Backbone as CSV, one residue per row, in Angstrom:
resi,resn,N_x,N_y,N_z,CA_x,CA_y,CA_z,C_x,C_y,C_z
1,UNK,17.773,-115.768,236.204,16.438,-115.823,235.597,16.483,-115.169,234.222
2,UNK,15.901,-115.727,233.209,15.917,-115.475,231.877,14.852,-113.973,231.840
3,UNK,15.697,-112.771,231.187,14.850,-111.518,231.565,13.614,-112.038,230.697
4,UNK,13.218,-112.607,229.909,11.734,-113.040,229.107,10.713,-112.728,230.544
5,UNK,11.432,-113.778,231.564,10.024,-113.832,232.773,9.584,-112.539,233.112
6,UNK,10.508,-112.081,232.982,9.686,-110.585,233.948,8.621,-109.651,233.217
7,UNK,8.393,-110.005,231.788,7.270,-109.957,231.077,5.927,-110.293,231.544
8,UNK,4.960,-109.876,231.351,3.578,-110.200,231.323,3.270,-111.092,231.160
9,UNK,2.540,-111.989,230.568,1.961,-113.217,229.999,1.578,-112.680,228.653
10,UNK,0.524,-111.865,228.463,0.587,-111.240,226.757,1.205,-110.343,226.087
11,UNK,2.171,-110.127,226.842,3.435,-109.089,226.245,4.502,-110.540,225.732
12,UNK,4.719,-111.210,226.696,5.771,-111.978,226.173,5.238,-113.034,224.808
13,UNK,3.887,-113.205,225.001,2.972,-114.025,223.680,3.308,-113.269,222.609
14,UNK,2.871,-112.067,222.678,2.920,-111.023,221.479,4.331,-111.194,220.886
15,UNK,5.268,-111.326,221.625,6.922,-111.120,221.429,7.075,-112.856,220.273
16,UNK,6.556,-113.659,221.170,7.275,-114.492,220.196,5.879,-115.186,219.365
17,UNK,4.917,-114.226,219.305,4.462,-114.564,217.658,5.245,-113.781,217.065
18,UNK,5.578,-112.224,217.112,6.236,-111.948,216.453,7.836,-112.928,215.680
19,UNK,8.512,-113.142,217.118,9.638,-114.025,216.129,9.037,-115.336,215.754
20,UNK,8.232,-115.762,216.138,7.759,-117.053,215.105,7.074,-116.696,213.593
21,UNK,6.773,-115.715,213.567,6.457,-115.543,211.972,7.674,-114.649,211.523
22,UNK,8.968,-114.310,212.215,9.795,-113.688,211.365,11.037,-115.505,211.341
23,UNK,10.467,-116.624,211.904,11.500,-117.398,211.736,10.647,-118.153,210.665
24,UNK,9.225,-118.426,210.268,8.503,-119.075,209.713,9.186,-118.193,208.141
25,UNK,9.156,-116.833,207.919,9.292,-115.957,206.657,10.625,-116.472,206.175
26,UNK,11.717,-116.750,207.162,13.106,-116.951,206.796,13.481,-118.518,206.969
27,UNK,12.349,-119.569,207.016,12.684,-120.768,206.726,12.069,-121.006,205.648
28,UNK,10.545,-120.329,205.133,10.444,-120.571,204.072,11.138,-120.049,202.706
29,UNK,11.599,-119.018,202.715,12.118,-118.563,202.216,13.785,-119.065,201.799
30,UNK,14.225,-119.802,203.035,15.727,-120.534,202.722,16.569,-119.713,203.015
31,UNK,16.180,-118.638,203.898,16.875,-117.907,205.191,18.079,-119.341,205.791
32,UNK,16.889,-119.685,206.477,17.332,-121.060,207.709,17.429,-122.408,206.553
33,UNK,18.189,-122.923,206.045,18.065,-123.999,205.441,17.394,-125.503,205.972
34,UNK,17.132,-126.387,205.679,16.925,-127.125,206.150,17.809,-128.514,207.207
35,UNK,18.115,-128.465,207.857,19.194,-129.187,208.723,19.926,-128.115,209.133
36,UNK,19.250,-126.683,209.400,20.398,-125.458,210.161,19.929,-125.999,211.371
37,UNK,21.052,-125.593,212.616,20.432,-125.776,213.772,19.997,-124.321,214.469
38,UNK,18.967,-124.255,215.207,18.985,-122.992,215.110,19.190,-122.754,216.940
39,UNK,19.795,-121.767,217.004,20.371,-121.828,218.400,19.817,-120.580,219.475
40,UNK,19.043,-120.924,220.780,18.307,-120.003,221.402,18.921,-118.653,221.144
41,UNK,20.210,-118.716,221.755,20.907,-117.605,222.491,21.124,-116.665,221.193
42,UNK,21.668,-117.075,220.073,21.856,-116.459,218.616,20.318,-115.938,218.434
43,UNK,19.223,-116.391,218.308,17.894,-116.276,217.604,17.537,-115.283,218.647
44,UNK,17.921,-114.942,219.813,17.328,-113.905,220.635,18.434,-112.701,221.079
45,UNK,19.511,-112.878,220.411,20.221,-111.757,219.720,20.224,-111.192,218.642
46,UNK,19.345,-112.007,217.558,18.824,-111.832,216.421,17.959,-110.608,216.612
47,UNK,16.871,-111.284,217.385,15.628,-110.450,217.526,15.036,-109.631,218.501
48,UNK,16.210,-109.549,219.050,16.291,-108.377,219.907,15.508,-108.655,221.522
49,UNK,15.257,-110.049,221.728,14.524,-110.618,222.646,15.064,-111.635,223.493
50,UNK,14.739,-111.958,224.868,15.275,-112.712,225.852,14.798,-114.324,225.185
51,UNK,15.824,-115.112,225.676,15.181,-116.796,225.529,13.987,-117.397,225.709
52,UNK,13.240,-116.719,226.226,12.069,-117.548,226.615,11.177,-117.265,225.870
53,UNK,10.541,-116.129,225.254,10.122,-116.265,223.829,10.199,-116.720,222.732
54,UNK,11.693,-116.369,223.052,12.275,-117.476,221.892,12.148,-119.034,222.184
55,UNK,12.334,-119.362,222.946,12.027,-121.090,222.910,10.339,-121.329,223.129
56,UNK,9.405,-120.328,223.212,7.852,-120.509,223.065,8.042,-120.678,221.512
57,UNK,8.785,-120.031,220.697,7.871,-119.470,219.217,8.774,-121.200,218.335
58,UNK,9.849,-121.354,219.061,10.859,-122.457,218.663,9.156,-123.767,218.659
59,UNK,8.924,-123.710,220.247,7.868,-124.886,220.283,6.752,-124.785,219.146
60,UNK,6.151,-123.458,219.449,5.488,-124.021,218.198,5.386,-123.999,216.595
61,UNK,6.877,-123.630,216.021,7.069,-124.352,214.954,7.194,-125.745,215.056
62,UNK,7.993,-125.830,215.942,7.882,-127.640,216.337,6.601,-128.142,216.308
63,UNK,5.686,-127.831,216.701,4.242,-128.239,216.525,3.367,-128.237,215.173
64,UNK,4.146,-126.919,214.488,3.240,-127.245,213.340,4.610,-127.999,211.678
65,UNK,5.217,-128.464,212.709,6.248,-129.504,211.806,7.579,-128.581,210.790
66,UNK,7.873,-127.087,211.014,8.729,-126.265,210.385,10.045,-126.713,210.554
67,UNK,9.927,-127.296,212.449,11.507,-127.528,212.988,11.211,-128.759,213.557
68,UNK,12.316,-129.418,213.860,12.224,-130.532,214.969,13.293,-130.471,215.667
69,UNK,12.682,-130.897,216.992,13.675,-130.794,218.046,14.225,-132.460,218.704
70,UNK,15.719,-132.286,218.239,16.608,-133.515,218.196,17.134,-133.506,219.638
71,UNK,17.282,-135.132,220.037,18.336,-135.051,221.446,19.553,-134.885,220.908
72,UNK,20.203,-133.902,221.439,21.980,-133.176,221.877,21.957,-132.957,220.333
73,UNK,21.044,-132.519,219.492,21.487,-131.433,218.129,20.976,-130.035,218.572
74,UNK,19.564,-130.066,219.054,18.849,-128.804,219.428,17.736,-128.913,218.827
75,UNK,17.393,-127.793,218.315,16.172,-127.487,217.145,17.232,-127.869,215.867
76,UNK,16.460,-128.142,215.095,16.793,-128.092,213.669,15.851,-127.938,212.665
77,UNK,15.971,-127.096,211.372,15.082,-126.826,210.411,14.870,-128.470,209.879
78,UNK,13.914,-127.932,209.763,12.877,-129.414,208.960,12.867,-130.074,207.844
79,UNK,13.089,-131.112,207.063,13.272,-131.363,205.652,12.100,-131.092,205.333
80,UNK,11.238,-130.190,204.522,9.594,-130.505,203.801,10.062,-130.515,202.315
81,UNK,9.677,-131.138,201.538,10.123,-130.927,200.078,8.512,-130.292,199.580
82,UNK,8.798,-129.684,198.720,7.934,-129.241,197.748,6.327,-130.084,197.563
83,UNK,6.863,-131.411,197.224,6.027,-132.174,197.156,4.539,-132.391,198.489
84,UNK,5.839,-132.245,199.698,4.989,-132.816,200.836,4.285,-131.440,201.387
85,UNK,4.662,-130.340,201.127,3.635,-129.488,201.563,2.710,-128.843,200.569
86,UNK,2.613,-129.702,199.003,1.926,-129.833,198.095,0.786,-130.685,198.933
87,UNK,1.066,-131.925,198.990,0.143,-132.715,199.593,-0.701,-132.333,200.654
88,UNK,-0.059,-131.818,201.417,-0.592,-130.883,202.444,-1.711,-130.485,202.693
89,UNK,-1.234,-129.209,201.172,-2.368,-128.056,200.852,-3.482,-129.091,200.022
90,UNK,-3.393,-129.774,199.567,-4.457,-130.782,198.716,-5.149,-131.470,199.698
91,UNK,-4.779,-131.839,200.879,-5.585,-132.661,201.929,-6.651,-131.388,202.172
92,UNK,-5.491,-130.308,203.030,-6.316,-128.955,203.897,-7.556,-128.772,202.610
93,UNK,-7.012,-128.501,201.314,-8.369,-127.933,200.725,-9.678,-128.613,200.220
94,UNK,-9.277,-129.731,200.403,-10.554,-131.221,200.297,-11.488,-130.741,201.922
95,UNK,-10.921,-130.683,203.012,-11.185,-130.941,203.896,-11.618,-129.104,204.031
96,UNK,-11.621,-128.384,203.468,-11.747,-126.938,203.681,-12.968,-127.008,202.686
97,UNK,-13.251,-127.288,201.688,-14.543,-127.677,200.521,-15.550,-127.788,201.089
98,UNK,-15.270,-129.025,201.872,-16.399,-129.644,202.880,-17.061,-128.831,203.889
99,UNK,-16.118,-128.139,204.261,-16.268,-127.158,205.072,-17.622,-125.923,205.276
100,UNK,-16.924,-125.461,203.734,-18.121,-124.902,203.142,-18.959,-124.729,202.741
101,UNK,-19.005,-126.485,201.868,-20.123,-126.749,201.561,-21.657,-127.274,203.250
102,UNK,-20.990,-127.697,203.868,-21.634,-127.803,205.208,-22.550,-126.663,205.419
103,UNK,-21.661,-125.586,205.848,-21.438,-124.416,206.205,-22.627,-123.598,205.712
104,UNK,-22.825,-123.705,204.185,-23.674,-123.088,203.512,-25.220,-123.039,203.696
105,UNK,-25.199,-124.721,204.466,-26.593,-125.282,204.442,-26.820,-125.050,206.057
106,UNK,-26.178,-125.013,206.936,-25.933,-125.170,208.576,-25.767,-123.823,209.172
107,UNK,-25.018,-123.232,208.421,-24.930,-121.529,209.254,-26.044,-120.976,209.850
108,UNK,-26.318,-120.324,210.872,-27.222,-119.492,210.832,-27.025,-117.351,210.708
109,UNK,-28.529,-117.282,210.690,-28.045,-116.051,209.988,-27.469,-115.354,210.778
110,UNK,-27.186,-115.323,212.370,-26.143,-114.443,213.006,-24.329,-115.009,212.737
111,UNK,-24.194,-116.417,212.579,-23.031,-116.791,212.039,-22.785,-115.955,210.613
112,UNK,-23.813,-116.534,209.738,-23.601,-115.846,208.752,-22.908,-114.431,208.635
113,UNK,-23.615,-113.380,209.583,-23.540,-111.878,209.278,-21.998,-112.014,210.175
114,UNK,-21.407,-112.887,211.296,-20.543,-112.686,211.749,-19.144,-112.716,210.742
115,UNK,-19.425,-113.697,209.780,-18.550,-114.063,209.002,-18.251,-112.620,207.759
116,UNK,-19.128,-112.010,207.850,-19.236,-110.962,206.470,-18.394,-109.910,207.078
117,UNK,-18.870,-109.433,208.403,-18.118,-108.797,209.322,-16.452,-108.774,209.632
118,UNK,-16.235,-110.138,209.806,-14.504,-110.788,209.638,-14.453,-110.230,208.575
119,UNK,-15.050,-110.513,207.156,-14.959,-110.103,205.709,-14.456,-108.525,205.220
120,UNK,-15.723,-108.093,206.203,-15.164,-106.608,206.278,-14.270,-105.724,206.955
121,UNK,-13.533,-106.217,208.048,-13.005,-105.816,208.845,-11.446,-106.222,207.865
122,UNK,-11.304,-106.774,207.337,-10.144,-107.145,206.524,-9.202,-107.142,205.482
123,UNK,-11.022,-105.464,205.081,-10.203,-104.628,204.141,-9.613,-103.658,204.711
124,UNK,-9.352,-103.195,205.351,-8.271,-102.216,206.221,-6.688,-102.763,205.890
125,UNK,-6.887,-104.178,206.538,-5.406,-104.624,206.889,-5.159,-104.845,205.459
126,UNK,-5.987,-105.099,204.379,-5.555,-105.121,203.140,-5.024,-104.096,202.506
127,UNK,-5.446,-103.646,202.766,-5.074,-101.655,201.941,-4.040,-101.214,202.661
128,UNK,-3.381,-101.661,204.108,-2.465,-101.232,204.474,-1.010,-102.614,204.075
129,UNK,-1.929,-103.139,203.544,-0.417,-104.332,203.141,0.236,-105.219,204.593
130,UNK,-0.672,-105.081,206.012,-0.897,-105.856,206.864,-0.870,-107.302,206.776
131,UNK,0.015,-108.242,206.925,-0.418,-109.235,206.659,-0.376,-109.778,207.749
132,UNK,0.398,-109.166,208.901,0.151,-110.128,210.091,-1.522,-109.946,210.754
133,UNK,-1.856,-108.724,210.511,-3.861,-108.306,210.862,-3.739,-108.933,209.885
134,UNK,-4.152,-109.267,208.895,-4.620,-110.021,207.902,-4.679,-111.806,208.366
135,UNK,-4.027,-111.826,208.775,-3.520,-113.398,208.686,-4.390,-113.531,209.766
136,UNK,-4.719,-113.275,211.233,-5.172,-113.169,212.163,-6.725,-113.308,211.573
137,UNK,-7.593,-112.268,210.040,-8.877,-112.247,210.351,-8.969,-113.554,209.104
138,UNK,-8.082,-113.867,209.006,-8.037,-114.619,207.509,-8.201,-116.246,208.642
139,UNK,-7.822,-116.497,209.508,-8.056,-117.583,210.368,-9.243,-117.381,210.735
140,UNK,-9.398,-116.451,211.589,-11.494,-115.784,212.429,-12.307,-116.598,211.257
141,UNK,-11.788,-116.024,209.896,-12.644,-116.644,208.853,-12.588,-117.639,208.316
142,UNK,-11.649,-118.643,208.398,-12.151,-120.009,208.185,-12.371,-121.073,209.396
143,UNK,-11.895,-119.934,210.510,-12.610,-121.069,211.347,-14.124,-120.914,211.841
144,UNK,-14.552,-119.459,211.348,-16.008,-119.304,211.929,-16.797,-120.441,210.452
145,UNK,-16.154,-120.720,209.457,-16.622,-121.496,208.418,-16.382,-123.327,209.119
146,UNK,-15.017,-123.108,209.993,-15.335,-124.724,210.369,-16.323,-124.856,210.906
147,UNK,-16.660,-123.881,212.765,-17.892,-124.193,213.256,-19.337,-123.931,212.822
148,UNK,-19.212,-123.500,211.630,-21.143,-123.146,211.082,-21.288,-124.399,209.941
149,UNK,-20.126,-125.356,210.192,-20.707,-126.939,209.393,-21.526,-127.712,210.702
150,UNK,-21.441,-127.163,211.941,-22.053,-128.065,213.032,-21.781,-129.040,213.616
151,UNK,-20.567,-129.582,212.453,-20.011,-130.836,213.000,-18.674,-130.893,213.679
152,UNK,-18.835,-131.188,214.900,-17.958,-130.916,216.013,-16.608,-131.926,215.339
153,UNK,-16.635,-133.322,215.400,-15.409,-133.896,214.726,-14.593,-133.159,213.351
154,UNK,-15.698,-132.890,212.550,-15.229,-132.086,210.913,-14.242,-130.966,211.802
155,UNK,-15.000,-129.898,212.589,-14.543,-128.685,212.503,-13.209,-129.157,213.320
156,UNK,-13.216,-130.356,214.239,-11.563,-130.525,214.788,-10.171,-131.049,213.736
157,UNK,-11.250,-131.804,213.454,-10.024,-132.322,211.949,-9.416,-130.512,211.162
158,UNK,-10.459,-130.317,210.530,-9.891,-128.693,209.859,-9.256,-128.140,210.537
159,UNK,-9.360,-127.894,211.770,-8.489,-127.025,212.712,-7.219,-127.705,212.826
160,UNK,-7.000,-129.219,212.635,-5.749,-129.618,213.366,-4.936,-129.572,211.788
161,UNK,-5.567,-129.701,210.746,-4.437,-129.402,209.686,-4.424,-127.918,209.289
162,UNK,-5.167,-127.097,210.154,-4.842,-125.861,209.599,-3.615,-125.379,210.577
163,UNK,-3.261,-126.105,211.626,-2.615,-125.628,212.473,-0.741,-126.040,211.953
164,UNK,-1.425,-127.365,211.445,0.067,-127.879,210.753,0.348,-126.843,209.040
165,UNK,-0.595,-126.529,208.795,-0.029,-125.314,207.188,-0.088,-124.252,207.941
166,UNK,0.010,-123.682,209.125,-0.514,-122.325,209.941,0.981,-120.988,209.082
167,UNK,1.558,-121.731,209.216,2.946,-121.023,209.029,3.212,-120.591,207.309
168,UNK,2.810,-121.866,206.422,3.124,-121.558,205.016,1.261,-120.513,204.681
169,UNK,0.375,-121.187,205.555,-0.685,-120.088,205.043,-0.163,-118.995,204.932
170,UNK,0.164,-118.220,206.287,0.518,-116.912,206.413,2.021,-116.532,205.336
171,UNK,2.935,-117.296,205.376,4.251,-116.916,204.145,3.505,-116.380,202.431
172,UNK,2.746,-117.493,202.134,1.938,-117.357,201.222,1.610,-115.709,200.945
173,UNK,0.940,-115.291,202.103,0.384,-114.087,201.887,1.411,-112.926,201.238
174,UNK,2.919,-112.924,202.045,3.832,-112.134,201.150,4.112,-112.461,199.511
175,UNK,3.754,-113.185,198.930,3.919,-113.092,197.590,3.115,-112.349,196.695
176,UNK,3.971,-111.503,195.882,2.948,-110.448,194.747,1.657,-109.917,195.599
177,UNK,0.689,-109.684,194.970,-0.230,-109.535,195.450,-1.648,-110.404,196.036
178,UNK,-0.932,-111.395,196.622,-1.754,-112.701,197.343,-2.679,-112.113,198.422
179,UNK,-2.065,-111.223,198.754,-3.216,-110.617,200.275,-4.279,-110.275,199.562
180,UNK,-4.251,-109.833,198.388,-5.637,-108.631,197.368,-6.480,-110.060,196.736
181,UNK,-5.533,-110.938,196.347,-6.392,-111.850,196.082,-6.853,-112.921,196.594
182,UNK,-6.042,-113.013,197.531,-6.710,-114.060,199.056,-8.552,-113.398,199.473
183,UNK,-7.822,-112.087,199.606,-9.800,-111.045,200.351,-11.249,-111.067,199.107
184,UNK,-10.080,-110.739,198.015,-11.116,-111.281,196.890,-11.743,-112.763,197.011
185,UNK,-10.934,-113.765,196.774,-11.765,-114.890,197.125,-12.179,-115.451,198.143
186,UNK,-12.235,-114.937,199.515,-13.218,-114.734,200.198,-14.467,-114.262,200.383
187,UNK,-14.124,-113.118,199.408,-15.732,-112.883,198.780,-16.299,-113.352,198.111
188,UNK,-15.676,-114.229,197.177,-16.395,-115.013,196.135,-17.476,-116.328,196.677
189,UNK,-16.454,-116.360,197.972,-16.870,-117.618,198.595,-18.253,-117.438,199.635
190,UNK,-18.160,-115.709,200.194,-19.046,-115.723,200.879,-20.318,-115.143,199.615
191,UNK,-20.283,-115.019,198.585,-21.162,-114.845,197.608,-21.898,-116.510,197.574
192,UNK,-21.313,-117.097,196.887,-21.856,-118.893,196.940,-22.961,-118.769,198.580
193,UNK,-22.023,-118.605,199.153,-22.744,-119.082,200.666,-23.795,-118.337,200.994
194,UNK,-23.710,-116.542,200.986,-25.038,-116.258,201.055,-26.119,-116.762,199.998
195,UNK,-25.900,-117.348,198.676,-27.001,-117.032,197.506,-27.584,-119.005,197.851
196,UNK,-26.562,-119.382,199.010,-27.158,-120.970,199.254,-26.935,-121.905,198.311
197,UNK,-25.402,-121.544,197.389,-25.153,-122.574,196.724,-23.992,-123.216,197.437
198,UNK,-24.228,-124.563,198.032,-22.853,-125.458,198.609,-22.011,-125.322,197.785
199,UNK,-22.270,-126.291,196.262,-21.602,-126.988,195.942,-20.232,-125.799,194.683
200,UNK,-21.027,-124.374,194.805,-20.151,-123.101,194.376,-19.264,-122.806,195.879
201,UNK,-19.473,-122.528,196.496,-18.815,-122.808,197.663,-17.996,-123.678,197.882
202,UNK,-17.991,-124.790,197.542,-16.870,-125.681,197.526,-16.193,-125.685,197.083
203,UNK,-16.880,-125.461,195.467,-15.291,-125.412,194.262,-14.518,-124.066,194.611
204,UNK,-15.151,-123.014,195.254,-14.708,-121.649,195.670,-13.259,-122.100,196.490
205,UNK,-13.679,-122.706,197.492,-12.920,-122.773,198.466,-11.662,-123.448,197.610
206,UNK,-12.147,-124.630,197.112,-10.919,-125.475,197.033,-10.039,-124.874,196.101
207,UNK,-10.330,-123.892,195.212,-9.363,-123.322,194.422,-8.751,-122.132,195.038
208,UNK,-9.141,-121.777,196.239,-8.595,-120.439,197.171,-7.389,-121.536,197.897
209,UNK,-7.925,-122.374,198.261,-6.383,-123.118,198.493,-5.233,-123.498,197.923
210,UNK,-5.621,-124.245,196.699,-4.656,-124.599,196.019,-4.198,-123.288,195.212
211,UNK,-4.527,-121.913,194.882,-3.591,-120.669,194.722,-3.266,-120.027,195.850
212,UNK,-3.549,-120.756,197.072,-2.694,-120.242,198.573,-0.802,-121.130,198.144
213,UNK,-1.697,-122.597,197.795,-0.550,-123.257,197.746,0.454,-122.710,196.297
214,UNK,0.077,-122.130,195.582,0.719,-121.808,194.090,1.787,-120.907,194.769
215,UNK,1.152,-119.502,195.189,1.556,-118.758,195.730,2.694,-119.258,196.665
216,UNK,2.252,-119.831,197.874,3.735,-120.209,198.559,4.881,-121.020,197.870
217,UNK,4.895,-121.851,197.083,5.577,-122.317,195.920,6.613,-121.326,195.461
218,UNK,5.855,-120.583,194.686,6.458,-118.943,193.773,6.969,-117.870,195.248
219,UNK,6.527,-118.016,195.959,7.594,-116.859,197.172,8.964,-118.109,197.493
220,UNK,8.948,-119.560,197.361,9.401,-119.861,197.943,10.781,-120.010,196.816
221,UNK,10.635,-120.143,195.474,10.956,-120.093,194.363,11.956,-118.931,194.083
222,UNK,11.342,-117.543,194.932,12.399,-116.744,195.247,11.649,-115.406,193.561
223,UNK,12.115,-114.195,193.787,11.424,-113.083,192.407,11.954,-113.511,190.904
224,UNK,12.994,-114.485,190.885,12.975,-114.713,189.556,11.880,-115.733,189.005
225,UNK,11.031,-116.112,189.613,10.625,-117.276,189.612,8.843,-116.812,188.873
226,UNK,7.901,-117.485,187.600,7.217,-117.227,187.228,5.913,-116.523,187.984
């Protein structure tokens, strides 16, 4: 029996988010190249953890498209070029606009105050340079923005491409100081939304994405890089 089982159920979860965002940091980054294969037994001698975490955190990069899993290769890192997780972030932030702009007109005021709350709770993990708490209230908060558009199809669509950028969102955040200015424009955004302007809200949003996407670019680019 793989010692993973004899874990808990949220002890062993906890374990391999952890190695799924330390394999997400080192594929974007070009740790793991693309066509590495990456191999259970190695990746959980890596990280100091039994297989079965490790093949949870394996699945869901596989899910949000980092790795794919080949018959008789294994896992293997993923080709994404530049371009295609450009495109990506340009779909997510069209579809994140909308979001807000919805949002602005549909919230109500206990959503509302819930969202300010996420807002505030997120300067902590900021000031401590947290990005995995960060990343955690940085989701609370755009998804309490999918469900206060009301629209049950909208808010599934947003969720299912936020789940496929889930991995470069959070990489993003290690570059320069992206966490300070990620929380900043969240405020900007919940400024638009309380004062009841959509359509500031929208352009808010959509430019908090596409410098999510700048940002992962430039970490991925490596410190010599502008």
């Amino acid at each position: 029996m793989d010692a993973g089982d004899g874990m808990g159920g949220a002890e062993r979860g906890l374990l391999s988010e952890r190695i799924r965002n330390a394999l997400t940091d080192a594929i974007a980054s070009g740790d793991f190249a693309a066509g590495t294969v990456l191999d259970e037994q190695l990746l959980a001698d890596r990280y100091g953890a039994s297989r079965t975490p490790v093949r949870e955190a394996l699945r869901q990069l596989a899910a949000s498209g980092l790795v794919e899993i080949r018959p008789r290769r294994g896992v293997v890192v993923a080709q994404l070029t530049p371009q295609r997780i450009g495109d990506m972030f340009e779909t997510s932030a069209e579809v994140e606009a909308l979001c807000a702009r919805l949002a602005t007109y549909r919230m109500t005021p206990l959503e509302r105050g819930a969202l300010i709350d996420l807002h505030d709770q997120s300067a902590a993990a900021v000031a401590a340079g947290d990005v995995d708490a960060y990343d955690r209230l940085n989701r609370a908060f755009h998804e309490a923005l999918y469900a206060g558009t009301h629209n049950g199809f909208l808010a599934e669509q947003a969720l299912a491409l936020r789940e496929r950028l889930a991995a470069f969102r959070r990489t993003q955040l290690r570059q320069g100081d992206r966490i300070h200015r990620s929380r900043e424009e969240h405020g900007e955004i919940l400024s638009a939304l309380s004062e009841g302007d959509g359509e500031a809200a929208a352009r808010r949003m959509r430019a908090h994405m596409l410098r999510a996407a700048a940002a992962l670019g430039r970490y991925i680019a490596g410190p010599g890089a502008g």
